[in-house]
Coordinates of C-alpha atoms in Angstrom, one line a residue:
M241 CA 14.7 64.3 -63.1
K242 CA 14.4 67.0 -65.8
S243 CA 17.2 69.5 -66.0
T244 CA 16.3 73.1 -65.5
G245 CA 18.9 74.2 -68.0
S246 CA 20.7 76.5 -65.6
A247 CA 23.8 74.4 -65.4
A248 CA 24.8 75.1 -69.0
P249 CA 25.2 78.9 -68.7
F250 CA 27.2 78.3 -65.5
C251 CA 29.6 75.9 -67.2
V252 CA 30.1 78.3 -70.1
A253 CA 30.8 81.1 -67.7
A254 CA 33.3 79.0 -65.7
I255 CA 35.1 77.9 -68.9
F256 CA 35.3 81.6 -70.1
I257 CA 36.9 82.6 -66.7
L258 CA 39.4 79.8 -67.0
I259 CA 40.3 80.7 -70.6
S260 CA 40.5 84.4 -69.7
G261 CA 42.8 83.7 -66.7
A262 CA 45.1 81.5 -68.8
N263 CA 45.3 84.2 -71.5
G264 CA 46.1 86.8 -68.8
L265 CA 48.8 84.6 -67.3
A266 CA 50.3 84.0 -70.7
Q267 CA 50.2 87.8 -71.4
F268 CA 52.1 88.6 -68.2
G269 CA 54.6 85.8 -68.5
G270 CA 52.8 83.0 -66.6
P271 CA 52.4 82.4 -62.9
P272 CA 55.3 83.6 -60.7
P273 CA 57.9 80.8 -60.1
G274 CA 58.4 79.4 -56.6
P275 CA 60.7 81.0 -54.1
P276 CA 64.5 80.8 -54.9
P277 CA 66.7 78.3 -53.1
H278 CA 67.5 79.5 -49.6
V279 CA 71.1 80.8 -49.7
T280 CA 72.7 82.3 -46.7
G281 CA 76.1 83.9 -45.9
K282 CA 78.6 85.1 -48.4
A283 CA 77.0 83.2 -51.4
G284 CA 73.6 84.8 -50.7
A285 CA 74.8 88.3 -50.1
P286 CA 72.6 90.9 -51.9
V287 CA 75.0 93.7 -51.0
D288 CA 78.7 94.1 -50.3
L289 CA 79.4 95.4 -46.8
T290 CA 83.1 94.6 -46.7
G291 CA 85.8 97.1 -46.4
Y292 CA 86.8 100.1 -44.2
W293 CA 84.1 102.6 -43.1
V294 CA 84.5 105.8 -41.2
S295 CA 81.7 107.2 -39.0
L296 CA 79.8 110.3 -40.0
V297 CA 78.4 112.0 -36.8
T298 CA 75.2 113.4 -38.3
E299 CA 73.2 113.3 -35.0
D300 CA 73.7 113.4 -31.3
W301 CA 77.1 115.1 -31.7
R302 CA 77.3 116.2 -28.1
Y303 CA 76.6 112.7 -26.8
R304 CA 78.9 110.9 -29.2
M305 CA 82.0 113.2 -29.6
A306 CA 82.4 113.9 -25.9
T307 CA 81.2 112.3 -22.6
P308 CA 78.1 114.2 -21.5
P309 CA 77.6 115.2 -17.9
K310 CA 75.9 112.8 -15.4
G311 CA 72.1 112.9 -15.7
D312 CA 72.1 114.0 -19.3
Y313 CA 70.1 111.2 -21.0
A314 CA 67.8 113.2 -23.3
S315 CA 66.1 111.2 -26.0
V316 CA 66.8 107.8 -24.3
P317 CA 63.5 106.4 -23.1
L318 CA 64.7 105.4 -19.7
N319 CA 62.2 104.1 -17.1
Q320 CA 62.6 105.1 -13.4
E321 CA 65.1 102.4 -12.7
G322 CA 67.2 103.4 -15.7
K323 CA 67.2 107.0 -14.6
K324 CA 68.2 106.0 -11.0
V325 CA 71.2 104.0 -12.4
A326 CA 72.2 106.8 -14.8
D327 CA 72.0 109.4 -12.0
S328 CA 74.3 107.4 -9.9
W329 CA 77.1 107.1 -12.5
D330 CA 80.6 107.6 -11.2
L331 CA 83.4 107.9 -13.7
A332 CA 86.1 107.4 -11.1
K333 CA 84.5 104.2 -9.9
D334 CA 84.2 102.8 -13.4
E335 CA 87.9 103.5 -14.0
S336 CA 89.0 102.0 -10.7
A337 CA 86.8 98.9 -11.1
G338 CA 88.0 98.2 -14.6
G339 CA 84.8 99.3 -16.3
Q340 CA 86.4 101.2 -19.1
C341 CA 84.6 99.1 -21.7
K342 CA 81.0 99.5 -20.5
A343 CA 80.2 101.8 -23.4
Y344 CA 81.9 99.5 -25.9
G345 CA 79.3 96.7 -25.7
A346 CA 77.2 95.8 -28.8
A347 CA 74.3 98.1 -27.8
G348 CA 76.5 101.2 -27.6
L349 CA 79.5 100.4 -29.7
M350 CA 78.3 101.6 -33.2
R351 CA 77.5 105.0 -31.8
L352 CA 81.1 105.7 -30.8
P353 CA 83.1 107.7 -33.4
G354 CA 85.7 105.7 -35.3
R355 CA 86.2 103.3 -38.1
L356 CA 84.9 99.8 -38.9
H357 CA 86.6 97.0 -40.8
I358 CA 84.1 94.4 -42.2
T359 CA 85.3 91.1 -43.6
W360 CA 84.1 87.6 -44.1
Q361 CA 85.6 85.4 -41.4
D362 CA 84.3 82.4 -43.3
D363 CA 81.5 81.7 -45.8
E364 CA 78.8 81.9 -43.1
T365 CA 80.3 84.5 -40.7
L366 CA 80.7 88.2 -41.2
K367 CA 83.2 89.9 -38.9
L368 CA 83.0 93.5 -37.9
E369 CA 86.1 95.1 -36.1
T370 CA 86.2 98.6 -34.6
D371 CA 89.3 100.7 -34.0
A372 CA 87.4 102.2 -31.0
G373 CA 88.1 99.8 -28.2
T374 CA 89.5 97.2 -30.6
E375 CA 86.3 95.3 -30.4
T376 CA 85.2 92.5 -32.7
R377 CA 81.6 91.4 -33.5
V378 CA 80.7 88.3 -35.4
F379 CA 77.4 87.9 -37.3
S380 CA 76.7 84.2 -37.8
F381 CA 74.3 83.0 -40.5
T382 CA 74.3 79.4 -39.1
T383 CA 75.3 78.4 -35.6
P384 CA 76.1 81.5 -33.6
K385 CA 79.7 81.9 -32.7
G386 CA 79.6 84.7 -30.2
Q387 CA 80.3 84.3 -26.5
P388 CA 77.3 84.7 -24.1
G389 CA 78.1 87.1 -21.3
D390 CA 80.8 89.2 -23.0
W391 CA 80.5 92.7 -24.3
Q392 CA 79.4 91.7 -27.8
G393 CA 77.0 88.9 -26.9
V394 CA 75.7 86.5 -29.5
S395 CA 74.6 87.8 -32.9
T396 CA 72.6 85.8 -35.5
A397 CA 72.4 87.2 -39.0
S398 CA 70.2 86.9 -42.1
W399 CA 69.7 88.8 -45.3
D400 CA 66.6 91.0 -45.3
R401 CA 65.5 91.3 -49.0
P402 CA 62.8 93.5 -50.6
V403 CA 59.6 91.6 -51.3
S404 CA 56.7 92.4 -53.8
T405 CA 53.9 94.0 -51.7
M406 CA 51.4 92.3 -54.0
G407 CA 52.8 88.8 -53.5
F408 CA 53.3 88.3 -57.2
S409 CA 55.3 89.8 -60.0
F410 CA 53.0 90.5 -63.0
G411 CA 55.3 88.6 -65.3
L412 CA 58.4 90.6 -64.3
G413 CA 60.0 87.6 -62.7
S414 CA 60.0 86.3 -59.1
D415 CA 60.6 88.4 -56.0
S416 CA 64.2 87.3 -56.2
A417 CA 64.6 89.6 -59.2
L418 CA 64.2 92.6 -56.9
T419 CA 67.7 93.8 -56.1
G420 CA 69.4 94.9 -52.9
G421 CA 68.8 94.0 -49.3
S422 CA 70.0 94.5 -45.8
L423 CA 72.0 92.6 -43.3
K424 CA 69.7 91.9 -40.3
A425 CA 71.5 91.1 -37.1
I426 CA 69.9 90.2 -33.8
T427 CA 72.1 90.3 -30.7
T428 CA 71.3 89.0 -27.3
K429 CA 73.2 87.6 -24.2
M430 CA 75.3 90.7 -23.8
K431 CA 77.2 91.8 -20.7
P432 CA 75.4 94.8 -19.2
G433 CA 76.8 98.1 -20.3
Y434 CA 76.2 101.7 -21.3
L435 CA 74.3 103.2 -24.2
R436 CA 76.3 106.4 -23.6
K437 CA 79.6 106.9 -21.8
N438 CA 77.9 108.9 -19.0
G439 CA 76.4 105.8 -17.5
V440 CA 73.1 105.4 -19.4
P441 CA 72.5 101.7 -18.8
Y442 CA 71.3 98.6 -20.6
G443 CA 70.8 95.2 -19.0
A444 CA 71.7 91.6 -19.6
D445 CA 68.3 90.8 -21.2
T446 CA 68.6 93.5 -23.8
T447 CA 67.8 92.6 -27.4
L448 CA 69.6 94.6 -30.1
T449 CA 68.1 94.4 -33.7
E450 CA 70.1 96.1 -36.5
Y451 CA 69.8 96.6 -40.2
Y452 CA 72.9 97.4 -42.2
D453 CA 72.1 99.1 -45.5
R454 CA 74.6 100.3 -48.2
F455 CA 73.8 103.2 -50.4
D456 CA 75.9 104.1 -53.5
I457 CA 75.4 107.7 -54.3
P458 CA 75.9 109.5 -57.7
N459 CA 79.2 111.2 -56.7
G460 CA 80.8 107.7 -56.4
E461 CA 80.8 107.5 -52.6
S462 CA 79.1 104.7 -50.6
L463 CA 77.4 105.1 -47.3
L464 CA 76.5 102.5 -44.7
V465 CA 73.5 103.2 -42.5
I466 CA 73.0 101.1 -39.4
T467 CA 69.4 101.3 -38.1
S468 CA 69.1 99.8 -34.6
E469 CA 66.3 99.0 -32.2
I470 CA 67.2 98.4 -28.5
V471 CA 64.7 96.6 -26.3
D472 CA 65.5 96.4 -22.6
P473 CA 62.9 95.3 -20.1
L474 CA 65.0 96.4 -17.2
Y475 CA 65.9 100.0 -17.9
L476 CA 63.9 101.2 -21.0
A477 CA 60.3 102.3 -20.9
R478 CA 60.0 101.5 -24.7
P479 CA 62.3 100.6 -27.6
F480 CA 65.2 103.0 -28.3
W481 CA 65.9 103.6 -32.0
T482 CA 69.0 105.1 -33.6
S483 CA 70.4 105.6 -37.1
T484 CA 74.2 105.7 -37.5
H485 CA 76.0 106.6 -40.6
F486 CA 79.4 105.6 -42.1
K487 CA 81.3 106.5 -45.3
K488 CA 83.2 103.9 -47.3
Q489 CA 87.0 104.3 -47.5
N490 CA 89.3 103.2 -50.3
D491 CA 91.8 101.7 -47.8
A492 CA 92.8 101.5 -44.2
S493 CA 93.9 105.2 -43.9
G494 CA 93.1 106.5 -40.5
W495 CA 92.6 103.1 -38.9
N496 CA 93.8 103.6 -35.4
P497 CA 93.0 100.8 -32.9
S498 CA 92.7 102.2 -29.4
S499 CA 91.8 100.8 -26.0
C500 CA 88.5 101.3 -24.2
S501 CA 88.2 104.6 -22.3
A502 CA 85.7 105.5 -19.7
K503 CA 86.1 109.2 -20.4

């Protein structure tokens, strides 16, 4: 069968595209390398969160620095069942029943004013201690080590790193060259407790997702911002978001462990 001759221009065009693509990749440093090895825990930390941190109450002052009155749950998206429980809160009953720590569970603890002490318990476990309530949270990068059914529940951790939105790096290196990152912690299996000391509830099926970000500012200070999302199918009509701020301390000054208080 006689060739029509149309294949030759097509082949020339294809070769031209391949050559142009190769030249372009060479110009921009070649194709991006594969993803870096998966490193977790202390060895893979993109940011240092260890040390002592003191809370900066930059929002919700009247809910955090004092116990608000019963029925004051503004900004918390409670459903009808949640409002019913909050409206029935009884401080004296909590105290007599040994419920002083209901506001010190994982879903409410970071909003209480006080100090944090963050250290590495081991290479795959970050430990966070609070002087408010003398509570301890552990963030596990491998097998979770928390205790189901206690105030702090079970927390799994990972490093949340910035990623190129284009999916490639234009010869500037792989996405791993982008610096910084957050600690992402997902906490479940908590004992039911309070989001606020005045009886605003969360249930046993609550999921708490947190991002811990460090910001080093020009005056030499460092800030820790904890952004949290609380999802509770029992008491919340929709997710509840908060942003809580801390400032880095040089040492343990002011560290004052205290017991839980219902007031």
